[in-house]
PDB file of C-alpha atoms in Angstrom:
ATOM      1  CA  MET A 716     165.147 121.788   7.177  1.00 30.00           C
ATOM      2  CA  SER A 717     163.081 120.997  10.185  1.00 33.00           C
ATOM      3  CA  SER A 718     163.817 118.079  12.391  1.00 37.00           C
ATOM      4  CA  ARG A 719     160.486 116.349  11.248  1.00 41.00           C
ATOM      5  CA  THR A 720     161.638 116.107   7.700  1.00 42.00           C
ATOM      6  CA  SER A 721     165.448 115.665   8.069  1.00 44.00           C
ATOM      7  CA  PRO A 722     166.787 112.106   7.366  1.00 52.00           C
ATOM      8  CA  ILE A 723     168.109 109.972  10.150  1.00 53.00           C
ATOM      9  CA  SER A 724     171.297 111.493  11.460  1.00 60.00           C
ATOM     10  CA  GLN A 725     172.003 108.994  14.412  1.00 70.00           C
ATOM     11  CA  PRO A 726     172.610 105.296  14.358  1.00 86.00           C
ATOM     12  CA  ILE A 727     169.315 103.502  14.723  1.00 92.00           C
ATOM     13  CA  THR A 728     168.990 100.017  16.354  1.00 93.00           C
ATOM     14  CA  ILE A 729     165.969  97.829  16.183  1.00 96.00           C
ATOM     15  CA  ARG A 730     165.749  95.339  18.804  1.00 96.00           C
ATOM     16  CA  ARG A 731     163.242  93.142  20.444  1.00 97.00           C
ATOM     17  CA  ALA A 732     161.066  95.009  23.080  1.00 97.00           C
ATOM     18  CA  VAL A 733     161.439  93.847  26.638  1.00 96.00           C
ATOM     19  CA  ALA A 734     159.204  94.220  29.626  1.00 96.00           C
ATOM     20  CA  ARG A 735     161.041  97.371  30.905  1.00 95.00           C
ATOM     21  CA  ASP A 736     159.921  99.102  27.644  1.00 96.00           C
ATOM     22  CA  ALA A 737     156.328  98.745  28.415  1.00 97.00           C
ATOM     23  CA  LYS A 738     155.769 102.298  30.086  1.00 96.00           C
ATOM     24  CA  ARG A 739     157.811 104.020  27.300  1.00 95.00           C
ATOM     25  CA  LEU A 740     155.770 102.272  24.524  1.00 97.00           C
ATOM     26  CA  THR A 741     152.413 103.232  26.351  1.00 97.00           C
ATOM     27  CA  ARG A 742     153.369 106.819  26.561  1.00 95.00           C
ATOM     28  CA  LEU A 743     154.381 106.916  22.993  1.00 96.00           C
ATOM     29  CA  VAL A 744     150.967 105.389  22.031  1.00 96.00           C
ATOM     30  CA  ARG A 745     148.985 107.779  24.312  1.00 95.00           C
ATOM     31  CA  GLY A 746     151.017 110.878  23.387  1.00 94.00           C
ATOM     32  CA  SER A 747     150.850 110.495  19.582  1.00 94.00           C
ATOM     33  CA  ASP A 748     149.854 113.580  17.903  1.00 94.00           C
ATOM     34  CA  ALA A 749     147.941 111.526  15.371  1.00 92.00           C
ATOM     35  CA  TYR A 750     145.532 110.686  18.171  1.00 92.00           C
ATOM     36  CA  GLU A 751     144.428 114.200  19.126  1.00 91.00           C
ATOM     37  CA  GLY A 752     140.932 115.689  18.985  1.00 89.00           C
ATOM     38  CA  LYS A 753     138.227 113.206  17.947  1.00 86.00           C
ATOM     39  CA  TYR A 754     140.841 110.409  17.763  1.00 88.00           C
ATOM     40  CA  ALA A 755     142.121 110.786  21.361  1.00 88.00           C
ATOM     41  CA  ALA A 756     139.339 108.156  22.865  1.00 84.00           C
ATOM     42  CA  ALA A 757     141.085 105.367  20.769  1.00 85.00           C
ATOM     43  CA  VAL A 758     144.087 105.474  22.900  1.00 91.00           C
ATOM     44  CA  ALA A 759     143.138 107.395  26.264  1.00 88.00           C
ATOM     45  CA  GLY A 760     143.351 103.980  28.271  1.00 89.00           C
ATOM     46  CA  TYR A 761     145.619 102.125  25.877  1.00 92.00           C
ATOM     47  CA  ARG A 762     148.219 100.108  27.683  1.00 96.00           C
ATOM     48  CA  VAL A 763     151.304  98.349  25.968  1.00 97.00           C
ATOM     49  CA  GLY A 764     152.026  96.076  29.209  1.00 97.00           C
ATOM     50  CA  PRO A 765     154.935  93.634  29.724  1.00 97.00           C
ATOM     51  CA  ASP A 766     152.281  90.840  29.023  1.00 97.00           C
ATOM     52  CA  TYR A 767     151.535  92.343  25.645  1.00 97.00           C
ATOM     53  CA  ILE A 768     155.155  92.386  24.867  1.00 97.00           C
ATOM     54  CA  GLU A 769     155.793  88.799  25.856  1.00 95.00           C
ATOM     55  CA  ALA A 770     152.884  87.642  23.780  1.00 94.00           C
ATOM     56  CA  HIS A 771     153.815  89.264  20.382  1.00 95.00           C
ATOM     57  CA  ARG A 772     156.761  89.986  18.383  1.00 97.00           C
ATOM     58  CA  ALA A 773     157.262  93.650  19.448  1.00 98.00           C
ATOM     59  CA  PHE A 774     160.307  95.372  18.281  1.00 98.00           C
ATOM     60  CA  VAL A 775     161.763  99.130  19.005  1.00 97.00           C
ATOM     61  CA  ALA A 776     163.820 101.399  17.141  1.00 96.00           C
ATOM     62  CA  VAL A 777     166.252 102.909  19.462  1.00 95.00           C
ATOM     63  CA  GLY A 778     168.533 105.992  18.581  1.00 88.00           C
ATOM     64  CA  ALA A 779     171.776 106.528  20.236  1.00 75.00           C
ATOM     65  CA  ASP A 780     171.970 109.836  22.331  1.00 67.00           C
ATOM     66  CA  GLU A 781     173.542 111.098  25.451  1.00 47.00           C
ATOM     67  CA  HIS A 782     171.266 109.085  27.539  1.00 49.00           C
ATOM     68  CA  GLY A 783     172.139 105.819  26.150  1.00 54.00           C
ATOM     69  CA  GLY A 784     169.401 105.509  23.586  1.00 73.00           C
ATOM     70  CA  ARG A 785     165.761 106.526  23.352  1.00 86.00           C
ATOM     71  CA  VAL A 786     162.845 104.725  21.827  1.00 92.00           C
ATOM     72  CA  LEU A 787     162.071 106.350  18.457  1.00 96.00           C
ATOM     73  CA  GLY A 788     159.272 103.954  17.522  1.00 97.00           C
ATOM     74  CA  PHE A 789     157.925 100.607  17.795  1.00 98.00           C
ATOM     75  CA  TYR A 790     155.920  97.652  16.103  1.00 98.00           C
ATOM     76  CA  SER A 791     154.105  94.579  17.237  1.00 98.00           C
ATOM     77  CA  LEU A 792     153.672  91.782  14.722  1.00 98.00           C
ATOM     78  CA  VAL A 793     150.845  89.098  15.548  1.00 97.00           C
ATOM     79  CA  LEU A 794     151.646  85.795  13.821  1.00 96.00           C
ATOM     80  CA  ALA A 795     148.122  84.220  14.013  1.00 95.00           C
ATOM     81  CA  PRO A 796     146.143  85.652  12.161  1.00 96.00           C
ATOM     82  CA  PRO A 797     149.217  87.638  10.607  1.00 98.00           C
ATOM     83  CA  GLU A 798     148.681  91.424  11.484  1.00 98.00           C
ATOM     84  CA  LEU A 799     150.761  94.407  12.176  1.00 98.00           C
ATOM     85  CA  ASP A 800     148.971  95.264  15.307  1.00 96.00           C
ATOM     86  CA  LEU A 801     150.843  98.465  16.248  1.00 96.00           C
ATOM     87  CA  LEU A 802     153.330 100.786  14.639  1.00 98.00           C
ATOM     88  CA  PHE A 803     154.274 104.202  16.253  1.00 97.00           C
ATOM     89  CA  VAL A 804     156.908 106.443  15.630  1.00 97.00           C
ATOM     90  CA  ALA A 805     157.531 109.253  18.237  1.00 96.00           C
ATOM     91  CA  ASP A 806     156.146 112.424  17.012  1.00 95.00           C
ATOM     92  CA  GLU A 807     159.581 114.284  16.994  1.00 92.00           C
ATOM     93  CA  ALA A 808     161.111 111.474  15.017  1.00 93.00           C
ATOM     94  CA  GLN A 809     158.528 111.357  12.203  1.00 93.00           C
ATOM     95  CA  GLY A 810     159.567 112.018   8.597  1.00 93.00           C
ATOM     96  CA  ARG A 811     163.148 110.774   9.098  1.00 93.00           C
ATOM     97  CA  GLY A 812     162.598 107.180   7.591  1.00 95.00           C
ATOM     98  CA  ILE A 813     162.238 105.368  11.151  1.00 96.00           C
ATOM     99  CA  GLY A 814     158.589 104.083  10.001  1.00 97.00           C
ATOM    100  CA  ARG A 815     160.059 102.801   6.895  1.00 97.00           C
ATOM    101  CA  LEU A 816     162.834 100.955   8.679  1.00 97.00           C
ATOM    102  CA  LEU A 817     160.307  99.504  10.940  1.00 98.00           C
ATOM    103  CA  VAL A 818     158.167  98.198   8.137  1.00 98.00           C
ATOM    104  CA  ALA A 819     161.357  96.754   6.386  1.00 97.00           C
ATOM    105  CA  HIS A 820     162.175  94.920   9.758  1.00 98.00           C
ATOM    106  CA  MET A 821     158.516  93.736  10.095  1.00 98.00           C
ATOM    107  CA  GLN A 822     158.525  92.217   6.590  1.00 98.00           C
ATOM    108  CA  SER A 823     161.787  90.524   7.403  1.00 97.00           C
ATOM    109  CA  GLU A 824     160.464  89.084  10.618  1.00 97.00           C
ATOM    110  CA  ALA A 825     157.298  87.827   8.706  1.00 98.00           C
ATOM    111  CA  ARG A 826     159.284  86.369   6.039  1.00 97.00           C
ATOM    112  CA  ALA A 827     161.334  84.533   8.667  1.00 96.00           C
ATOM    113  CA  ALA A 828     158.044  83.398  10.252  1.00 96.00           C
ATOM    114  CA  GLY A 829     157.023  81.993   6.977  1.00 96.00           C
ATOM    115  CA  LEU A 830     154.263  84.448   6.366  1.00 97.00           C
ATOM    116  CA  ASP A 831     153.302  85.684   2.929  1.00 97.00           C
ATOM    117  CA  ARG A 832     150.923  88.439   4.072  1.00 98.00           C
ATOM    118  CA  VAL A 833     150.356  90.770   6.828  1.00 98.00           C
ATOM    119  CA  LYS A 834     147.280  92.743   7.432  1.00 98.00           C
ATOM    120  CA  VAL A 835     147.010  96.293   8.860  1.00 98.00           C
ATOM    121  CA  VAL A 836     144.083  98.051  10.026  1.00 97.00           C
ATOM    122  CA  SER A 837     145.224 101.656   9.520  1.00 95.00           C
ATOM    123  CA  HIS A 838     144.614 104.703  11.615  1.00 92.00           C
ATOM    124  CA  LEU A 839     143.036 107.223   8.943  1.00 91.00           C
ATOM    125  CA  PRO A 840     146.053 109.771   9.196  1.00 92.00           C
ATOM    126  CA  ALA A 841     148.424 106.922   8.579  1.00 94.00           C
ATOM    127  CA  GLU A 842     146.859 105.784   5.251  1.00 95.00           C
ATOM    128  CA  ASP A 843     149.255 107.657   2.920  1.00 96.00           C
ATOM    129  CA  PHE A 844     152.257 106.288   5.019  1.00 97.00           C
ATOM    130  CA  TYR A 845     150.975 102.717   4.425  1.00 98.00           C
ATOM    131  CA  HIS A 846     150.674 103.467   0.548  1.00 97.00           C
ATOM    132  CA  ARG A 847     154.252 104.854   0.542  1.00 97.00           C
ATOM    133  CA  VAL A 848     155.674 101.688   2.009  1.00 97.00           C
ATOM    134  CA  GLY A 849     154.069  99.257  -0.315  1.00 97.00           C
ATOM    135  CA  ALA A 850     150.812  98.194   1.482  1.00 98.00           C
ATOM    136  CA  VAL A 851     147.969  97.480  -0.681  1.00 98.00           C
ATOM    137  CA  ARG A 852     144.271  98.525   0.203  1.00 98.00           C
ATOM    138  CA  ILE A 853     142.126  95.595   0.641  1.00 98.00           C
ATOM    139  CA  GLY A 854     139.070  96.885   2.286  1.00 98.00           C
ATOM    140  CA  THR A 855     137.531  98.819   5.230  1.00 97.00           C
ATOM    141  CA  ALA A 856     137.206  98.024   8.884  1.00 96.00           C
ATOM    142  CA  LEU A 857     133.980  99.125  10.177  1.00 96.00           C
ATOM    143  CA  ALA A 858     133.748 101.226  13.348  1.00 93.00           C
ATOM    144  CA  ASN A 859     133.766  99.411  16.796  1.00 87.00           C
ATOM    145  CA  PRO A 860     132.144 101.538  19.230  1.00 87.00           C
ATOM    146  CA  PRO A 861     132.932 102.549  21.940  1.00 82.00           C
ATOM    147  CA  ALA A 862     136.606 102.275  21.195  1.00 77.00           C
ATOM    148  CA  VAL A 863     136.582 103.382  17.758  1.00 85.00           C
ATOM    149  CA  LEU A 864     133.783 105.408  16.176  1.00 89.00           C
ATOM    150  CA  TRP A 865     134.927 105.472  12.679  1.00 91.00           C
ATOM    151  CA  ASP A 866     135.823 103.253   9.856  1.00 95.00           C
ATOM    152  CA  ARG A 867     139.432 102.404   8.963  1.00 96.00           C
ATOM    153  CA  PRO A 868     141.281 101.672   5.814  1.00 97.00           C
ATOM    154  CA  GLU A 869     142.647  98.029   5.811  1.00 98.00           C
ATOM    155  CA  PHE A 870     145.725  97.166   4.080  1.00 98.00           C
ATOM    156  CA  GLU A 871     147.971  94.298   3.457  1.00 98.00           C
ATOM    157  CA  PHE A 872     151.672  93.807   3.118  1.00 98.00           C
ATOM    158  CA  ARG A 873     152.489  90.988   0.620  1.00 98.00           C
ATOM    159  CA  ILE A 874     155.615  89.219   1.776  1.00 97.00           C
ATOM    160  CA  PRO A 875     157.703  87.831  -0.986  1.00 90.00           C
ATOM    161  CA  SER A 876     159.808  84.773  -0.263  1.00 85.00           C
ATOM    162  CA  GLU A 877     163.510  85.398  -0.870  1.00 74.00           C
TER     163      GLU A 877
END
């Protein structure tokens, strides 16, 4: 079985992102294989800065390794209006359940913040992922040139109260 499809074999910790994570998160976004070719322009100048991390509920999934832990993925939850703004999993860690862990964590954070819904404007290649983790398609976000030249599926997570 390839590493892209093997289950998580190392302990994963999800923790609040801090300012020193900014460069790693920016590299993860800009280096994502999902944004190659025609999609590259959408992330070419993208920056996840310390100011962004402080302004939003950003969390990272960290795996234990010989270097004391590496960022395997992250997400950012915006509370008003409720939106999953970013969700990225490192290319080499995809297919191992990390995205699903991050979504479950996001739902828990949303519930704790009193939210009953969280919107997601999805990248086209991630559409199937959002279906698999329980998001419901609610519409289409129209292209927004020059940053995004294509329409994108819009989803919603419904957050049940406990």
